[in-house]
Coordinates of C-alpha atoms in Angstrom, one line a residue:
Chain E
M261 CA 38.6 -32.2 -55.5
S262 CA 42.3 -32.4 -54.2
D263 CA 43.2 -31.9 -57.8
S264 CA 41.3 -28.6 -58.3
T265 CA 44.2 -26.8 -58.3
K266 CA 46.7 -28.8 -60.6
G267 CA 46.4 -26.6 -63.2
V268 CA 48.3 -23.6 -61.4
S269 CA 51.6 -23.0 -61.5
R270 CA 54.0 -20.9 -59.8
R271 CA 57.1 -20.9 -61.9
G272 CA 54.7 -19.4 -64.9
F273 CA 53.4 -17.0 -62.6
L274 CA 57.1 -15.8 -62.0
K275 CA 57.9 -15.5 -65.9
G276 CA 54.3 -14.0 -66.8
A277 CA 54.9 -11.2 -64.3
G278 CA 58.1 -10.8 -64.8
S279 CA 57.5 -10.0 -68.5
A280 CA 54.7 -7.2 -67.8
A281 CA 55.6 -3.8 -68.1
A282 CA 53.3 -2.4 -65.2
A283 CA 54.8 -1.8 -62.3
T284 CA 52.3 -3.1 -59.6
A285 CA 53.3 -6.5 -61.3
L286 CA 56.5 -6.7 -60.7
L287 CA 55.8 -5.6 -57.1
D288 CA 53.4 -8.5 -56.9
S289 CA 56.0 -11.1 -58.3
A290 CA 58.8 -9.7 -55.9
V291 CA 56.5 -10.2 -53.2
L292 CA 55.3 -13.2 -54.0
T293 CA 58.9 -14.7 -54.3
V294 CA 59.6 -14.0 -50.4
R295 CA 56.2 -15.4 -49.7
E296 CA 57.1 -18.4 -51.8
A297 CA 59.8 -18.6 -49.6
T298 CA 58.4 -18.9 -46.5
A299 CA 55.7 -21.2 -47.9
Q300 CA 57.9 -23.9 -48.5
I301 CA 58.3 -24.1 -44.6
T302 CA 55.0 -22.5 -43.2
G303 CA 52.4 -24.4 -44.8
P304 CA 50.6 -24.5 -48.9
P305 CA 51.2 -22.4 -51.5
V306 CA 49.8 -19.0 -51.8
Y307 CA 48.9 -17.5 -55.0
G308 CA 48.1 -14.0 -55.7
P309 CA 47.1 -11.3 -54.8
G310 CA 48.6 -10.7 -58.3
R311 CA 48.5 -12.2 -61.2
T312 CA 48.8 -16.4 -61.4
E313 CA 49.4 -18.5 -64.0
L314 CA 46.0 -21.2 -64.7
A315 CA 46.0 -24.1 -66.8
L316 CA 42.4 -23.6 -68.1
H317 CA 41.0 -27.2 -69.7
V318 CA 38.5 -25.7 -72.2
N319 CA 36.7 -27.2 -75.3
G320 CA 38.7 -30.1 -75.1
S321 CA 42.3 -27.7 -75.7
E322 CA 44.4 -26.7 -72.4
R323 CA 44.4 -22.9 -72.4
T324 CA 46.7 -20.6 -70.3
V325 CA 45.7 -17.6 -68.9
L326 CA 47.5 -15.2 -66.2
V327 CA 44.8 -14.0 -64.0
E328 CA 44.2 -12.6 -60.2
P329 CA 42.6 -15.3 -57.7
R330 CA 39.7 -12.8 -57.8
T331 CA 38.9 -13.2 -61.5
T332 CA 35.7 -15.3 -61.9
L333 CA 35.4 -18.1 -64.6
A334 CA 33.4 -16.0 -66.5
A335 CA 35.9 -13.3 -66.8
A336 CA 39.0 -15.7 -68.0
L337 CA 36.6 -17.0 -70.4
R338 CA 35.5 -13.7 -72.3
D339 CA 38.1 -11.4 -71.4
E340 CA 41.2 -13.5 -71.3
L341 CA 40.0 -16.3 -73.7
D342 CA 37.4 -14.4 -76.0
L343 CA 35.2 -16.8 -75.3
T344 CA 32.7 -14.7 -75.6
G345 CA 29.2 -16.8 -76.0
T346 CA 29.6 -16.9 -72.4
K347 CA 26.8 -14.2 -70.8
V348 CA 27.1 -12.3 -67.7
V349 CA 23.9 -11.3 -67.0
C350 CA 23.1 -10.7 -62.8
D351 CA 26.7 -11.7 -62.8
R352 CA 25.2 -13.0 -58.8
G353 CA 24.0 -16.6 -59.9
A354 CA 20.7 -16.0 -59.7
C355 CA 20.1 -16.2 -63.4
S356 CA 22.0 -18.6 -64.5
G357 CA 22.9 -16.8 -68.4
C358 CA 26.7 -17.5 -67.7
T359 CA 26.3 -21.4 -67.3
V360 CA 28.9 -23.5 -68.7
W361 CA 30.4 -27.1 -67.3
I362 CA 32.7 -28.0 -65.6
D363 CA 33.3 -31.8 -65.4
G364 CA 30.5 -32.1 -67.6
L365 CA 28.2 -30.7 -64.5
P366 CA 26.1 -27.2 -65.1
V367 CA 27.5 -24.5 -62.9
A368 CA 27.3 -20.5 -62.9
S369 CA 31.0 -19.2 -64.0
C370 CA 30.2 -15.5 -62.6
M371 CA 30.4 -17.0 -59.3
T372 CA 33.2 -19.7 -59.3
L373 CA 36.7 -18.5 -59.3
A374 CA 39.3 -19.2 -62.2
I375 CA 41.4 -20.7 -60.1
D376 CA 39.0 -23.2 -58.7
A377 CA 38.2 -24.4 -62.2
A378 CA 42.0 -24.8 -63.3
G379 CA 42.5 -28.5 -64.3
R380 CA 39.5 -29.6 -64.6
K381 CA 37.1 -30.0 -68.2
I382 CA 35.2 -26.9 -69.1
T383 CA 32.9 -26.7 -71.5
T384 CA 31.2 -23.9 -72.8
I385 CA 28.9 -23.0 -75.7
E386 CA 31.4 -22.8 -78.4
G387 CA 32.7 -26.4 -77.3
L388 CA 29.0 -28.0 -77.8
A389 CA 29.1 -28.3 -81.6
T390 CA 31.1 -31.1 -82.8
G391 CA 32.8 -28.9 -85.7
D392 CA 29.9 -27.8 -88.4
K393 CA 27.3 -30.6 -87.0
L394 CA 25.3 -28.5 -83.9
H395 CA 24.4 -30.3 -80.6
P396 CA 20.7 -31.5 -80.9
V397 CA 19.7 -28.9 -78.8
Q398 CA 21.1 -25.9 -80.5
E399 CA 19.4 -27.2 -83.9
A400 CA 15.8 -27.9 -81.9
F401 CA 16.4 -24.3 -80.3
I402 CA 16.5 -23.1 -83.7
E403 CA 13.9 -25.6 -85.3
K404 CA 11.4 -24.3 -81.9
D405 CA 12.2 -20.8 -82.2
A406 CA 13.3 -21.2 -78.4
M407 CA 14.9 -17.4 -78.2
Q408 CA 13.9 -14.1 -78.9
C409 CA 16.9 -11.3 -78.1
G410 CA 18.8 -14.5 -77.1
F411 CA 21.1 -12.9 -74.2
C412 CA 20.2 -16.3 -72.2
T413 CA 19.9 -18.6 -75.1
P414 CA 24.0 -19.3 -74.1
G415 CA 23.3 -20.3 -70.9
M416 CA 19.6 -22.2 -71.5
V417 CA 21.4 -24.6 -74.3
M418 CA 24.1 -25.7 -71.6
T419 CA 21.3 -26.6 -69.5
A420 CA 19.5 -28.2 -71.1
A421 CA 22.5 -29.9 -72.8
A422 CA 23.5 -31.3 -69.8
L423 CA 20.4 -32.5 -68.6
L424 CA 20.8 -34.9 -71.9
E425 CA 23.9 -35.8 -71.0
R426 CA 22.4 -37.2 -67.8
N427 CA 19.1 -37.7 -68.5
P428 CA 18.7 -38.8 -72.3
D429 CA 14.6 -39.3 -72.0
P430 CA 13.6 -36.3 -69.8
T431 CA 9.7 -36.2 -68.6
L432 CA 8.6 -32.1 -69.6
D433 CA 8.9 -31.9 -65.2
D434 CA 12.3 -32.9 -65.5
V435 CA 13.1 -30.3 -67.9
K436 CA 10.9 -27.6 -65.9
E437 CA 13.4 -28.5 -63.1
A438 CA 16.7 -28.3 -65.1
V439 CA 15.8 -25.2 -66.4
S440 CA 14.9 -23.7 -62.9
G441 CA 17.7 -21.2 -62.3
N442 CA 17.3 -20.0 -65.9
L443 CA 15.9 -16.6 -66.3
C444 CA 14.3 -15.4 -69.5
R445 CA 13.0 -12.1 -69.6
C446 CA 11.3 -12.5 -72.8
A447 CA 9.6 -15.6 -71.5
V448 CA 10.7 -18.0 -74.2
Y449 CA 10.0 -20.9 -71.9
P450 CA 7.7 -22.8 -73.4
Q451 CA 9.6 -22.9 -76.5
V452 CA 12.6 -24.2 -74.5
F453 CA 10.8 -27.0 -72.8
E454 CA 9.4 -28.1 -76.2
A455 CA 13.0 -27.5 -77.9
T456 CA 14.5 -29.6 -74.9
L457 CA 11.8 -32.3 -75.5
A458 CA 12.2 -32.4 -79.2
A459 CA 15.9 -32.4 -79.2
A460 CA 15.8 -35.6 -76.3
K461 CA 13.6 -37.3 -78.8
K462 CA 15.2 -36.7 -82.5
R463 CA 18.6 -37.9 -80.5
K464 CA 16.7 -41.0 -79.4
A465 CA 15.1 -41.7 -83.1
S466 CA 18.9 -41.3 -84.5
Q467 CA 20.4 -43.4 -81.7
I468 CA 18.1 -46.2 -82.5
A469 CA 18.5 -45.9 -85.9
G470 CA 22.2 -45.5 -86.0
S471 CA 22.7 -48.6 -83.7
Chain D
M26 CA 35.7 -7.0 -55.4
D27 CA 38.9 -6.4 -53.9
R28 CA 42.5 -8.7 -54.3
F29 CA 43.3 -11.6 -52.1
E30 CA 45.5 -14.1 -51.6
Y31 CA 44.5 -17.9 -52.4
V32 CA 45.7 -20.7 -50.5
S33 CA 44.1 -24.2 -50.9
A34 CA 44.0 -26.6 -47.6
T35 CA 44.1 -30.3 -48.3
T36 CA 44.1 -31.6 -44.8
V37 CA 42.0 -29.9 -41.8
A38 CA 44.8 -28.9 -39.8
E39 CA 46.6 -27.2 -43.0
A40 CA 43.2 -25.0 -42.6
L41 CA 43.3 -24.4 -39.6
A42 CA 46.5 -23.4 -39.4
Q43 CA 45.6 -20.8 -42.0
L44 CA 42.8 -19.3 -39.8
G45 CA 43.1 -15.9 -38.5
E46 CA 42.8 -12.3 -39.1
G47 CA 42.2 -11.4 -42.4
R48 CA 41.5 -15.2 -43.5
Q49 CA 37.7 -15.9 -45.0
V50 CA 37.3 -20.2 -45.4
K51 CA 35.6 -20.7 -48.8
A52 CA 34.4 -23.7 -49.5
G53 CA 31.8 -23.4 -53.1
G54 CA 32.3 -19.7 -52.4
I55 CA 28.5 -18.7 -53.4
D56 CA 27.6 -16.8 -50.8
L57 CA 31.2 -15.8 -49.9
L58 CA 31.7 -14.4 -53.6
D59 CA 28.3 -12.5 -53.4
R60 CA 29.7 -10.2 -50.0
M61 CA 32.8 -9.7 -51.8
K62 CA 31.0 -8.8 -55.1
E63 CA 28.9 -6.3 -53.0
G64 CA 32.0 -5.3 -51.1
L65 CA 30.5 -6.8 -48.0
S66 CA 33.7 -8.4 -47.1
S67 CA 37.3 -8.2 -48.5
P68 CA 39.4 -10.6 -46.8
K69 CA 43.1 -10.4 -47.6
R70 CA 43.6 -14.4 -48.4
I71 CA 41.1 -17.1 -49.2
V72 CA 41.3 -20.2 -47.3
N73 CA 40.1 -23.2 -49.9
I74 CA 38.9 -26.4 -48.4
R75 CA 37.1 -27.7 -51.1
T76 CA 40.5 -29.7 -52.1
I77 CA 40.5 -31.4 -48.1
S78 CA 38.2 -34.9 -49.2
E79 CA 38.0 -35.8 -45.5
L80 CA 35.1 -32.9 -45.2
D81 CA 33.3 -34.1 -48.4
G82 CA 30.8 -36.9 -48.7
V83 CA 27.8 -38.8 -47.1
E84 CA 28.0 -41.9 -44.7
I85 CA 25.2 -43.2 -43.0
D86 CA 25.1 -46.2 -40.7
A87 CA 22.9 -47.6 -37.6
S88 CA 24.1 -44.5 -35.6
G89 CA 23.1 -42.0 -38.4
L90 CA 23.8 -39.7 -40.8
T91 CA 27.0 -37.9 -41.1
I92 CA 27.0 -34.9 -44.3
G93 CA 30.8 -34.0 -45.2
P94 CA 30.2 -29.7 -44.8
T95 CA 32.3 -29.5 -48.4
T96 CA 29.6 -32.4 -50.2
T97 CA 27.2 -30.1 -52.6
L98 CA 23.6 -29.8 -52.2
A99 CA 23.2 -31.8 -55.5
T100 CA 24.9 -34.9 -54.0
V101 CA 22.6 -34.0 -50.9
A102 CA 19.8 -34.0 -53.0
A103 CA 20.4 -37.2 -55.2
H104 CA 21.6 -39.7 -52.2
E105 CA 19.5 -42.3 -52.3
P106 CA 19.8 -43.7 -48.8
L107 CA 19.4 -40.1 -47.3
R108 CA 16.8 -40.4 -49.1
D109 CA 14.9 -43.0 -47.9
S110 CA 15.8 -41.9 -44.1
Y111 CA 15.9 -38.4 -43.8
R112 CA 13.7 -37.4 -46.8
A113 CA 13.5 -33.4 -45.5
I114 CA 16.7 -33.1 -46.0
A115 CA 16.9 -34.3 -49.0
D116 CA 14.4 -32.2 -49.9
A117 CA 15.3 -29.6 -48.6
A118 CA 19.1 -29.5 -50.1
R119 CA 16.8 -30.0 -53.7
A120 CA 15.2 -27.0 -52.8
A121 CA 17.9 -24.7 -52.4
A122 CA 19.1 -22.5 -55.2
T123 CA 19.4 -23.2 -58.6
P124 CA 20.4 -26.4 -60.4
Q125 CA 24.0 -24.6 -61.5
I126 CA 24.6 -23.2 -57.6
R127 CA 23.3 -27.0 -56.2
N128 CA 25.9 -28.0 -58.1
V129 CA 29.0 -25.9 -56.7
A130 CA 27.3 -24.6 -53.0
T131 CA 28.0 -26.6 -50.0
A132 CA 26.0 -28.0 -47.3
G133 CA 28.1 -26.3 -44.7
G134 CA 27.9 -23.2 -47.1
N135 CA 24.7 -23.7 -46.8
L136 CA 24.5 -23.5 -43.1
L137 CA 26.6 -20.6 -42.8
Q138 CA 25.5 -18.1 -45.0
R139 CA 25.0 -14.8 -44.3
P140 CA 21.7 -12.7 -44.2
R141 CA 19.7 -12.4 -47.5
C142 CA 18.4 -9.5 -45.7
W143 CA 18.4 -6.8 -48.1
Y144 CA 19.4 -3.9 -45.9
F145 CA 22.1 -6.5 -44.9
R146 CA 23.3 -6.9 -48.6
E147 CA 23.4 -3.2 -49.1
R148 CA 26.4 -1.6 -48.2
D149 CA 25.0 1.7 -47.7
F150 CA 23.0 0.5 -45.0
D151 CA 24.7 0.5 -41.5
C152 CA 22.4 -2.0 -39.5
L153 CA 22.3 -3.6 -36.4
R154 CA 23.8 -6.4 -37.8
K155 CA 26.8 -4.7 -39.2
G156 CA 27.4 -2.6 -36.2
G157 CA 25.2 -0.2 -36.4
Q158 CA 22.1 1.8 -34.9
G159 CA 19.1 0.0 -35.9
C160 CA 17.3 -1.9 -38.3
F161 CA 15.8 -0.8 -41.4
A162 CA 13.7 -3.5 -42.4
Q163 CA 11.5 -2.9 -39.0
D164 CA 10.3 0.7 -40.9
G165 CA 11.2 -0.5 -44.1
A166 CA 10.6 -2.4 -46.7
N167 CA 10.0 -5.9 -45.3
R168 CA 7.9 -7.7 -47.1
Y169 CA 10.6 -11.2 -46.7
H170 CA 11.4 -10.3 -43.4
A171 CA 10.7 -12.0 -39.9
I172 CA 7.3 -12.8 -38.6
F173 CA 8.7 -14.1 -34.7
G174 CA 11.0 -12.8 -32.8
N175 CA 11.7 -9.5 -34.9
D176 CA 11.7 -6.9 -32.2
L177 CA 15.4 -5.7 -33.0
C178 CA 16.5 -7.2 -36.3
A179 CA 14.0 -8.3 -38.7
M180 CA 16.4 -10.4 -40.9
V181 CA 15.1 -14.4 -41.9
H182 CA 17.6 -17.3 -42.3
P183 CA 18.2 -18.0 -45.7
S184 CA 19.2 -21.5 -45.1
D185 CA 16.8 -24.4 -46.6
L186 CA 19.0 -27.3 -45.2
A187 CA 19.3 -25.9 -41.5
V188 CA 15.6 -26.3 -40.9
P189 CA 15.4 -30.2 -41.5
L190 CA 18.5 -30.6 -39.5
T191 CA 17.1 -28.9 -36.6
A192 CA 13.8 -31.0 -36.9
F193 CA 16.3 -33.9 -37.2
D194 CA 18.3 -32.4 -34.0
A195 CA 21.7 -32.5 -35.8
V196 CA 24.5 -31.7 -34.0
L197 CA 28.0 -29.9 -35.7
D198 CA 31.5 -30.5 -35.1
L199 CA 33.1 -27.5 -34.9
T200 CA 37.0 -28.2 -34.7
S201 CA 39.8 -25.9 -34.0
A202 CA 43.5 -26.4 -32.9
K203 CA 42.1 -27.1 -29.5
G204 CA 39.9 -30.0 -30.7
T205 CA 36.4 -30.8 -31.7
R206 CA 33.8 -29.1 -30.1
K207 CA 29.8 -30.9 -30.5
V208 CA 27.6 -28.6 -31.0
P209 CA 23.8 -29.0 -31.4
I210 CA 21.9 -26.9 -34.3
S211 CA 19.4 -25.9 -32.3
T212 CA 22.1 -24.0 -30.1
F213 CA 24.5 -22.8 -33.4
Y214 CA 22.2 -20.5 -34.2
V215 CA 22.3 -17.1 -32.6
G216 CA 19.4 -14.8 -32.2
P217 CA 19.4 -11.3 -32.1
E218 CA 18.6 -10.9 -28.9
T219 CA 21.7 -12.6 -27.7
D220 CA 24.2 -10.9 -30.4
P221 CA 22.7 -9.1 -33.8
T222 CA 26.3 -9.1 -35.4
R223 CA 26.5 -12.5 -35.9
E224 CA 24.1 -15.4 -36.9
T225 CA 26.3 -18.5 -35.5
D226 CA 28.1 -20.2 -32.7
L227 CA 30.8 -20.6 -34.8
H228 CA 34.5 -18.7 -33.8
R229 CA 37.0 -17.5 -35.7
D230 CA 39.6 -20.1 -34.7
E231 CA 37.0 -22.6 -36.3
L232 CA 35.8 -24.9 -39.2
L233 CA 32.8 -26.6 -39.4
T234 CA 34.0 -30.2 -39.9
A235 CA 30.9 -32.6 -39.5
I236 CA 27.4 -32.0 -39.9
R237 CA 26.0 -35.2 -38.0
V238 CA 21.9 -36.8 -37.6
P239 CA 21.6 -39.1 -35.3
A240 CA 19.7 -42.1 -36.3
P241 CA 15.8 -40.9 -35.8
P242 CA 13.4 -43.3 -33.8
P243 CA 12.1 -46.1 -35.8
G244 CA 9.0 -45.3 -37.6
T245 CA 9.9 -41.3 -38.1
R246 CA 8.6 -39.9 -41.4
S247 CA 9.2 -36.1 -42.5
A248 CA 9.0 -33.6 -45.0
Y249 CA 10.1 -30.4 -46.1
F250 CA 8.1 -27.4 -48.1
K251 CA 9.2 -24.4 -49.3
Q252 CA 7.0 -22.1 -50.9
K253 CA 8.6 -19.7 -52.7
E254 CA 7.2 -16.7 -54.4
K255 CA 7.7 -18.4 -58.2
E256 CA 7.4 -21.8 -58.9
S257 CA 10.9 -22.3 -60.4
A258 CA 13.9 -21.6 -58.1
D259 CA 13.8 -18.5 -55.6
W260 CA 14.4 -17.9 -52.2
P261 CA 11.7 -18.7 -49.6
L262 CA 8.5 -16.7 -48.1
A263 CA 8.4 -19.6 -46.0
G264 CA 9.8 -22.9 -45.1
V265 CA 8.4 -26.0 -43.0
A266 CA 9.9 -29.1 -42.0
V267 CA 8.2 -31.9 -40.1
A268 CA 9.2 -35.0 -38.7
L269 CA 6.9 -36.9 -37.1
Q270 CA 7.7 -40.4 -35.0
I271 CA 3.9 -42.5 -35.4
S272 CA 3.6 -45.7 -33.6
S273 CA 0.2 -47.5 -33.7
G274 CA -1.5 -44.8 -35.4
V275 CA -0.2 -42.3 -32.6
V276 CA 2.5 -39.7 -32.5
Q277 CA 4.9 -40.4 -30.0
R278 CA 7.4 -37.1 -31.1
A279 CA 6.5 -34.2 -33.0
S280 CA 9.3 -32.2 -34.6
V281 CA 8.0 -28.6 -36.5
V282 CA 10.6 -26.2 -37.8
L283 CA 10.3 -23.5 -39.6
G284 CA 11.8 -21.5 -41.8
A285 CA 12.6 -17.9 -43.4
V286 CA 10.5 -16.6 -40.7
A287 CA 13.0 -15.6 -37.7
A288 CA 16.4 -15.2 -37.3
T289 CA 16.8 -18.5 -37.1
P290 CA 15.3 -22.1 -37.5
W291 CA 12.4 -21.4 -35.7
R292 CA 11.2 -24.1 -33.6
S293 CA 7.4 -24.5 -33.1
K294 CA 6.4 -26.3 -29.5
P295 CA 3.1 -25.2 -30.1
A296 CA 2.0 -27.1 -33.1
E297 CA 4.6 -30.1 -31.7
A298 CA 2.5 -29.8 -28.4
A299 CA -0.8 -29.6 -30.9
L300 CA 0.5 -33.1 -32.3
T301 CA 2.1 -35.1 -30.2
G302 CA -0.3 -38.0 -28.5
R303 CA -2.6 -37.7 -31.3
A304 CA -3.8 -39.5 -34.8
I305 CA -2.8 -37.0 -37.8
D306 CA -5.9 -35.9 -39.6
E307 CA -6.7 -32.5 -41.1
A308 CA -8.1 -31.5 -37.9
A309 CA -5.2 -32.6 -36.0
A310 CA -3.1 -31.1 -38.7
R311 CA -5.4 -27.8 -38.9
R312 CA -4.7 -27.1 -35.0
A313 CA -1.4 -27.7 -34.7
A314 CA -0.9 -25.2 -37.4
A315 CA -2.9 -22.6 -35.9
A316 CA -1.0 -22.9 -33.0
A317 CA 2.3 -22.1 -34.9
V318 CA 1.4 -19.1 -36.4
A319 CA -0.6 -18.1 -32.7
D320 CA 2.0 -15.8 -31.7
A321 CA 3.2 -14.3 -34.8
K322 CA 3.8 -10.6 -35.0
P323 CA 4.3 -9.5 -38.6
L324 CA 5.2 -6.0 -39.4
A325 CA 3.5 -3.4 -41.9
W326 CA 4.3 -5.6 -45.0
N327 CA 4.1 -9.6 -44.6
G328 CA 1.0 -10.4 -42.7
Y329 CA 0.7 -12.4 -45.8
K330 CA 3.7 -14.7 -44.2
V331 CA 1.3 -15.5 -41.5
A332 CA -1.6 -17.6 -43.5
V333 CA 1.1 -19.2 -46.2
L334 CA 3.1 -20.5 -43.2
E335 CA -0.1 -21.9 -41.7
T336 CA -1.2 -23.1 -44.7
I337 CA 2.2 -25.2 -45.5
I338 CA 2.2 -26.1 -41.8
R339 CA -1.1 -28.2 -42.2
R340 CA 0.0 -29.7 -45.4
T341 CA 3.8 -30.3 -44.8
I342 CA 2.2 -32.6 -41.5
L343 CA -0.3 -34.2 -43.6
E344 CA 2.2 -34.8 -46.5
A345 CA 4.7 -36.5 -43.7
A346 CA 2.5 -38.6 -42.3
S347 CA 1.4 -40.0 -45.6

């Protein structure tokens, strides 16, 4: 937990803001310089309210973004890194459409500040496949037709895949509990359950065959 | 969401030094971000306490259970020794929110959530709780609102975890620069008759630093049940935590605490009295459940909650005793 702001760089912030054309950003950088000087004496470093450079470890590579502390992880991924596979639907953590993994755990990226995810391992739907080889859950979703409009699908797949990472042999109830926060207005839930169980079975069979 | 400054504290002292006007503590940040996105809260500076390692973790010893306030709900739910001795607490943590939220949201944050009443959450309704004149729910859309103590404000307390913690007589450590106050959870939550503009006794210069549960007497068994509108993740329509100390087949001590039916976790003394000194069977559970809802005062659209509550109380008493 103590490493969660490891990826935040104040020096980087100043560099980035200095090159920004907007007058407000320049003003922020000036304000921050003063505050930074006082922070050395009085307490921990203060970031923002202007843009701060963050190092985000996304899908195995380190990416830097220049964002305000109020920027959510979902917004940083979509708007700064163009990783638009992560969908924002309710924007309140109620539908799980924006599910990504942080350190392997599925979380709602719309309710996570990007600055809180700095320095941690982030996996998005774009990082689930290995090269051209889809994740077994992705294959199973296609095979079982576990989508209709597709908008909940990235979040649903990330949630189901996270379940298989920690429980390779889930029961139907385990699957239902795992996706209990993922809303699908097309109601393809039965196919999601079926696909997740099929992916687990297939993965197990391939592991046995490969061992 | 308005802009803010962001500071991460690494010790309690560092966090306390940051508190003050315009400052807002953030742990998991789930409820806070919701309010900030709705324009209900615009702190100038957020003080992140997820980086204080001493506030994170579960400890169990002979004297009882201590839950660090920044422990995630997922960790509380999955903690096997906690589940063994304090089952209702683990079950309540597991019943809260979605799996994604439970991986981030903290025990302390769950206890300190602001009301979920839709009039409170909508910026344009200047309700009593926001310093306005009255409660819009009382004559408005109140299907999810309180059936007890709803004369001034009809909000229901949204926390799952607070319900079994009240049944187990938890004590909260509230720390300021002056020291630590130990406040029983039963007096921590403030009813609208005391002050409708705050839900808790947490002062502005204080941080919740520990959730302590005294070891229950031997033979104590507990259960928590949350009735939701849908089977998957949802807010409670009603919840109930039951802790029973049973010896020689007779209840020595009973705790029955109701959730999502009043502005605070609602201890049902009538139900507890109906169980104490009795053997638990279907008839005893039925009598206690009936006693618990006898003085309910439903509003125009939430009368169904009385029947739901009575049913889940009966079932949860039987579940705890089984």
